GROMACS .gro file of N, CA and C in nm:
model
  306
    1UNK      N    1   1.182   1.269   0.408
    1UNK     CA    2   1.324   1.261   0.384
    1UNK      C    3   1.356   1.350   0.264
    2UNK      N    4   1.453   1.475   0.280
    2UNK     CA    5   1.507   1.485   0.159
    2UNK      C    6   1.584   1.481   0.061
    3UNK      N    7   1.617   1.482  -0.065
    3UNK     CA    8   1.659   1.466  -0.145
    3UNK      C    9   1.846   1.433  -0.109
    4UNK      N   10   1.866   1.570  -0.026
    4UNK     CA   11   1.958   1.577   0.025
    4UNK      C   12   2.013   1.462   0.136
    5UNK      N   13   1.917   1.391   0.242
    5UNK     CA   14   1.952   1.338   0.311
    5UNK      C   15   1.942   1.187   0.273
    6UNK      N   16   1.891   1.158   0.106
    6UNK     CA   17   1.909   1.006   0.056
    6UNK      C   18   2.037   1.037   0.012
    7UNK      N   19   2.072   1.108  -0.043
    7UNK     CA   20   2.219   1.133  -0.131
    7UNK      C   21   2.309   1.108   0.022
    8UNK      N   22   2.311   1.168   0.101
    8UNK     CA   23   2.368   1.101   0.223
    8UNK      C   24   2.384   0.963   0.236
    9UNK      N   25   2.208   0.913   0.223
    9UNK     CA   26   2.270   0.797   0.313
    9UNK      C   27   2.281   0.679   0.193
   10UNK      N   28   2.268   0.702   0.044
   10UNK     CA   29   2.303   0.632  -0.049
   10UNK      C   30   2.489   0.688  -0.084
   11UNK      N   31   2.564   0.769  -0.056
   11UNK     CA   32   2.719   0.768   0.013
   11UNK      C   33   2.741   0.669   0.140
   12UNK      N   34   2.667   0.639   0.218
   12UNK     CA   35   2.691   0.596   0.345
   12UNK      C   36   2.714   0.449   0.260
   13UNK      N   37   2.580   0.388   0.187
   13UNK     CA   38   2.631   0.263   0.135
   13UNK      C   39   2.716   0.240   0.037
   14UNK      N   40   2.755   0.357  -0.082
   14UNK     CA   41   2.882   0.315  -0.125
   14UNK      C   42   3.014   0.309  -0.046
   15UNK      N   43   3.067   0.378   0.050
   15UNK     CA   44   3.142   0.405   0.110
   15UNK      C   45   3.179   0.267   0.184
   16UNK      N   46   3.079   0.188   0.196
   16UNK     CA   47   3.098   0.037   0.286
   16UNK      C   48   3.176  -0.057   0.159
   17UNK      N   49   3.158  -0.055   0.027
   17UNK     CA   50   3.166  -0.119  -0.088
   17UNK      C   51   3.289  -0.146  -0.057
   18UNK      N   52   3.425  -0.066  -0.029
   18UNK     CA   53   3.566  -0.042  -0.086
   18UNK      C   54   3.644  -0.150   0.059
   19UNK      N   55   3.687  -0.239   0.001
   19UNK     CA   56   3.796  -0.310   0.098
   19UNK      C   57   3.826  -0.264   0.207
   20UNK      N   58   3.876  -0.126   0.214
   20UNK     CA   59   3.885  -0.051   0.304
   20UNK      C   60   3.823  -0.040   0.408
   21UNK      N   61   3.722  -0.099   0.407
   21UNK     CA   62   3.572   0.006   0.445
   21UNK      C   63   3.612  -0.056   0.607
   22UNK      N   64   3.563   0.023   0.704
   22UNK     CA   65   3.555  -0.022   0.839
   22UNK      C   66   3.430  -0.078   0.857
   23UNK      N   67   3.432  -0.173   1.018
   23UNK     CA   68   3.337  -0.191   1.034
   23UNK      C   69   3.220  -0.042   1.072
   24UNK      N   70   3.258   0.041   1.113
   24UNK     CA   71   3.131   0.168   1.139
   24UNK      C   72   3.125   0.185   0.993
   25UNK      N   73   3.169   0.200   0.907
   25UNK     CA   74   3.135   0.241   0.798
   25UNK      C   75   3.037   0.097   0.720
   26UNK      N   76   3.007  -0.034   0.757
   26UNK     CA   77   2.970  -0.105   0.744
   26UNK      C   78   2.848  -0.124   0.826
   27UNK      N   79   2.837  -0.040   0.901
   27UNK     CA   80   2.752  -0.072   1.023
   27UNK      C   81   2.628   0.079   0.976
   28UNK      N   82   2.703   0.152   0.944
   28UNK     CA   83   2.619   0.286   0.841
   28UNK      C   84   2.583   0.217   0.743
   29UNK      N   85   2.632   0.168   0.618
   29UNK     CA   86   2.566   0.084   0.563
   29UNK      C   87   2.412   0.047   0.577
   30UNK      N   88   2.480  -0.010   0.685
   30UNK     CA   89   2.325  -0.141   0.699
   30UNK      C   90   2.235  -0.029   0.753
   31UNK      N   91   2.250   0.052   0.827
   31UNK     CA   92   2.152   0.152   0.877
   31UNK      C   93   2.073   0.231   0.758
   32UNK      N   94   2.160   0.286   0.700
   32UNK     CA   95   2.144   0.352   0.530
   32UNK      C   96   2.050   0.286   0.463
   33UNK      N   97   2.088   0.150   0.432
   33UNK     CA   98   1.996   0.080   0.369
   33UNK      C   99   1.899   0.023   0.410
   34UNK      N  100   1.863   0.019   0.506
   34UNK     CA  101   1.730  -0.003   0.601
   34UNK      C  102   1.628   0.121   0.595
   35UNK      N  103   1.710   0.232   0.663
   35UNK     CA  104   1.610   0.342   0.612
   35UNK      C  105   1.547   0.387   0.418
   36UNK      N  106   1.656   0.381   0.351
   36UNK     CA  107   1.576   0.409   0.205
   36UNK      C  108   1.481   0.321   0.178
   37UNK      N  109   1.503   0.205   0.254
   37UNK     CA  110   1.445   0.067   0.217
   37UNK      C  111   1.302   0.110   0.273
   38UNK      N  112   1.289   0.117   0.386
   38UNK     CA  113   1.137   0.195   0.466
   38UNK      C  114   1.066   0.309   0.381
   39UNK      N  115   1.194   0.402   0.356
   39UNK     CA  116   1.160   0.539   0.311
   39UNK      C  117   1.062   0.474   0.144
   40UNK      N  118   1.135   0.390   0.054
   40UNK     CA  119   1.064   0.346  -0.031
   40UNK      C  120   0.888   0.284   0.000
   41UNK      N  121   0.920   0.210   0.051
   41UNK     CA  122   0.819   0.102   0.120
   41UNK      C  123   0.693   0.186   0.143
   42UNK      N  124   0.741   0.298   0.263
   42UNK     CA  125   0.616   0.416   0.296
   42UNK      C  126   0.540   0.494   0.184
   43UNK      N  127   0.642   0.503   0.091
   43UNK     CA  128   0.618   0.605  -0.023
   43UNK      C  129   0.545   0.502  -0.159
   44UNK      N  130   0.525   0.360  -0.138
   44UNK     CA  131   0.452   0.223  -0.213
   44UNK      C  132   0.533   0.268  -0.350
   45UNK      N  133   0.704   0.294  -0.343
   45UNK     CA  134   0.745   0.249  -0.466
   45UNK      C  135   0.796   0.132  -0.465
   46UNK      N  136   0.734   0.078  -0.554
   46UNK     CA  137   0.772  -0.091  -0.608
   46UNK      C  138   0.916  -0.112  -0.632
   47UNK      N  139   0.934  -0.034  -0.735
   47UNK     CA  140   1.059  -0.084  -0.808
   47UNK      C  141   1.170  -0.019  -0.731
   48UNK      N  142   1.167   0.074  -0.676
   48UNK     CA  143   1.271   0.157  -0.622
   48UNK      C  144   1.275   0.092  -0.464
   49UNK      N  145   1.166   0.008  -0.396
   49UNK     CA  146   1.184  -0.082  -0.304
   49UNK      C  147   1.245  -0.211  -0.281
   50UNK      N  148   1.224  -0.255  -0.437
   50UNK     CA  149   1.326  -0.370  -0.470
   50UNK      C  150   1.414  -0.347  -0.497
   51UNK      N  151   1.484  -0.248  -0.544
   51UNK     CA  152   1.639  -0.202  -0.593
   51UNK      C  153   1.684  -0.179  -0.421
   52UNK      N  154   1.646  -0.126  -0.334
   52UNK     CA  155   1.661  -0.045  -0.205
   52UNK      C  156   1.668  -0.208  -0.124
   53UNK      N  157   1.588  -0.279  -0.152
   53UNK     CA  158   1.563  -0.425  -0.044
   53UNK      C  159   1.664  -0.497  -0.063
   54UNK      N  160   1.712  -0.530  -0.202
   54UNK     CA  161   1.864  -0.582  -0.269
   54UNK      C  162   1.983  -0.513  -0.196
   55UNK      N  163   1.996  -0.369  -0.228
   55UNK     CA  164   2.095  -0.299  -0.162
   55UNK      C  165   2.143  -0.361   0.002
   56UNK      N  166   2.014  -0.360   0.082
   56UNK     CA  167   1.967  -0.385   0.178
   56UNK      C  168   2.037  -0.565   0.233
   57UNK      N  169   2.022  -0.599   0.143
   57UNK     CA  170   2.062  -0.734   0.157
   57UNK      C  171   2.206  -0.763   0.166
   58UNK      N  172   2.257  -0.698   0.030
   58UNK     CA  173   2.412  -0.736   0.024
   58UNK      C  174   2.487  -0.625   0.176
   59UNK      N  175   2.433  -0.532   0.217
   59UNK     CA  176   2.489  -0.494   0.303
   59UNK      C  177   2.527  -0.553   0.460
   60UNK      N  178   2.389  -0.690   0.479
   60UNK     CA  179   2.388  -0.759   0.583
   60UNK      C  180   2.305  -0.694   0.644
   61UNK      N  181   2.205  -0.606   0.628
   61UNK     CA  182   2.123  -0.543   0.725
   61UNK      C  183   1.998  -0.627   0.753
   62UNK      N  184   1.950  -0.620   0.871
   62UNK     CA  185   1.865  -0.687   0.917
   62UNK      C  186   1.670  -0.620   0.884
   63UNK      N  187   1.637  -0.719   0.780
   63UNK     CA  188   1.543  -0.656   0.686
   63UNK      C  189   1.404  -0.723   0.750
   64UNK      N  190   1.314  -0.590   0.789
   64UNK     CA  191   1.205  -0.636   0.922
   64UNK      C  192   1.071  -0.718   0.791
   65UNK      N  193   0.990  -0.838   0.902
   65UNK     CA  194   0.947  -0.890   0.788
   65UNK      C  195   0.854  -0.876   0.709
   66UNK      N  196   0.767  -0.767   0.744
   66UNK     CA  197   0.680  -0.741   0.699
   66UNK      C  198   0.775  -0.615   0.543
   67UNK      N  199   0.824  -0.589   0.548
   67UNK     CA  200   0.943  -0.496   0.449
   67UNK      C  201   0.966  -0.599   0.387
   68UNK      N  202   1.015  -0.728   0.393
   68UNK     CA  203   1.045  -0.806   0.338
   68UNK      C  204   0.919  -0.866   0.222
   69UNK      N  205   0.844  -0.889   0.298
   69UNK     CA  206   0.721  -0.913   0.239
   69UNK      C  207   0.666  -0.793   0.136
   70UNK      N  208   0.626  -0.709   0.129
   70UNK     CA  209   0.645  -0.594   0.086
   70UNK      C  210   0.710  -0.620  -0.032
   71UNK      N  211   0.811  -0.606  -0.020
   71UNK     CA  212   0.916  -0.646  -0.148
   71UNK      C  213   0.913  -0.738  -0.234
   72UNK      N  214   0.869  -0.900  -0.162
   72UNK     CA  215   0.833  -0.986  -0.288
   72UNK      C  216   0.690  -0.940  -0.350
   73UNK      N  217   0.623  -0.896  -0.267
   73UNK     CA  218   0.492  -0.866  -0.331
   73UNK      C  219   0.523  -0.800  -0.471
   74UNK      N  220   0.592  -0.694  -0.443
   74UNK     CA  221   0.634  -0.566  -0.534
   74UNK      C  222   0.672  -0.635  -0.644
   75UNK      N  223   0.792  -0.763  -0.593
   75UNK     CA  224   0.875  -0.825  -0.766
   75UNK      C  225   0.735  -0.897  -0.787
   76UNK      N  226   0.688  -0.957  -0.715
   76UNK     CA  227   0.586  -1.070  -0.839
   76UNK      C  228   0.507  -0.957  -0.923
   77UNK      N  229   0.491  -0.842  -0.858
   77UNK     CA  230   0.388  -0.761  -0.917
   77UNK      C  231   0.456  -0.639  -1.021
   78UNK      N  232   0.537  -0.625  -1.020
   78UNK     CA  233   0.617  -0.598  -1.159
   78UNK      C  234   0.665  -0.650  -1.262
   79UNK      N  235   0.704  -0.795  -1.198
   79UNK     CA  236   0.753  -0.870  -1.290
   79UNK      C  237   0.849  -0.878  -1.448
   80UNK      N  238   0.951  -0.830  -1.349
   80UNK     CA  239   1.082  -0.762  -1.430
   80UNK      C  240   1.172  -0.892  -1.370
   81UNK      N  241   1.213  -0.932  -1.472
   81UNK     CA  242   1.312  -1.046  -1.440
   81UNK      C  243   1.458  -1.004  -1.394
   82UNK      N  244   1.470  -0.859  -1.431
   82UNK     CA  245   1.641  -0.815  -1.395
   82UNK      C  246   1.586  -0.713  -1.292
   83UNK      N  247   1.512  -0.674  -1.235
   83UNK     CA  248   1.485  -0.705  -1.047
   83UNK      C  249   1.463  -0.822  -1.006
   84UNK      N  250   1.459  -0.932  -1.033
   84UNK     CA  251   1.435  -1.078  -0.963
   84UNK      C  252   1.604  -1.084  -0.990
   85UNK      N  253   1.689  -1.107  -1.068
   85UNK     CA  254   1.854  -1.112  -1.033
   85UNK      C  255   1.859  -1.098  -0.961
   86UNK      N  256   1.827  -0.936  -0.976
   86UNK     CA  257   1.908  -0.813  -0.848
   86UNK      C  258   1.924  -0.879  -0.731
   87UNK      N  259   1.786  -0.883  -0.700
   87UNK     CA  260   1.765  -1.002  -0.592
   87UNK      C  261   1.812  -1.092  -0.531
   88UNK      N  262   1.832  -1.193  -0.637
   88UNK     CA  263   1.889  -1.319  -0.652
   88UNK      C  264   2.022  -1.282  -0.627
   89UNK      N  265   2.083  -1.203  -0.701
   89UNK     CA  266   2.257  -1.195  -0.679
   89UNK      C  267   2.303  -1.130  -0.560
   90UNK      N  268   2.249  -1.043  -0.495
   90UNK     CA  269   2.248  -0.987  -0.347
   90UNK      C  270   2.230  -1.094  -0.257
   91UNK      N  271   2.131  -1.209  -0.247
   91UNK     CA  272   2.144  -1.346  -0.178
   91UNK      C  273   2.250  -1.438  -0.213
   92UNK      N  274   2.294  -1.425  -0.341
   92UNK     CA  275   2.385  -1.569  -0.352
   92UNK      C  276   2.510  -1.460  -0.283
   93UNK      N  277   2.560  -1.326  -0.303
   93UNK     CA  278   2.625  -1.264  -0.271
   93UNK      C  279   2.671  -1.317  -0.120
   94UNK      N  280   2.616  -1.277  -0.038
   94UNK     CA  281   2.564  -1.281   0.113
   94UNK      C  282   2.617  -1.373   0.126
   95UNK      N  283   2.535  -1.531   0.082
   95UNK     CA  284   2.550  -1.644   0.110
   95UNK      C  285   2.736  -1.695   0.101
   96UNK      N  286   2.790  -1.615  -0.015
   96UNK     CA  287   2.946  -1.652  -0.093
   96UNK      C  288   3.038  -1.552   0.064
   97UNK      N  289   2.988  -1.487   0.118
   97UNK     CA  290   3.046  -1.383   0.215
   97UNK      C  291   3.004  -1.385   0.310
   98UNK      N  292   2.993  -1.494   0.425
   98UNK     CA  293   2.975  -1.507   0.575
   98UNK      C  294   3.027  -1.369   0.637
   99UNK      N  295   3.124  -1.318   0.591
   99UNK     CA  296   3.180  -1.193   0.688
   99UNK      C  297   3.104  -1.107   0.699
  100UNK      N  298   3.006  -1.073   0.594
  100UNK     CA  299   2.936  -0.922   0.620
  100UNK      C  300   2.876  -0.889   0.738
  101UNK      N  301   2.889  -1.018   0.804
  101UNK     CA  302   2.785  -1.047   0.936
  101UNK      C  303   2.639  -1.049   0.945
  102UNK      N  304   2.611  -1.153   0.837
  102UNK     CA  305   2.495  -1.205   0.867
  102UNK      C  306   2.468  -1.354   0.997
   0.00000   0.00000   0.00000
């Protein structure tokens, strides 16, 4: 992936952020953040997998489980308490917002 085509698809997930946002533009989103989320994962960055798995979350994307797994591994094994938020606030997020379509 290059440089060029994360800057893409990290626009794709701000672009879902704004009230506005449609559902295709919500639906890019979740696609967006699924792929950086992999793209991290493949590449065994920790921290940039948990920032990417969070993203991933508040968007409603459907996060495969072994990726998932992956990811807690990563927080216990960094053990940065403001990536465990991140985390945390992307789930309580979700949970406060049935609509995103989870």
């Amino acid at each position: 992936m290059t440089p060029c085509e994360i800057r893409q698809l990290k626009r794709s997930i701000r672009k879902s952020i704004v009230a506005e946002a449609t559902e295709d533009d919500r639906y890019q989103a979740r696609t967006s953040a699924i792929a950086l989320l992999e793209h991290s994962v493949q590449r065994r960055h920790k921290r940039l997998a948990v920032i990417r798995f969070a993203a991933a979350i508040r968007t409603g994307a459907t996060i495969r489980l072994a990726n998932w797994k992956y990811c807690e591994e990563a927080l216990a094994s960094v053990g940065d308490d403001k990536l465990r938020q991140l985390v945390i606030d992307a789930i309580d997020g979700v949970t406060e917002n049935p609509a995103i379509g989870l």
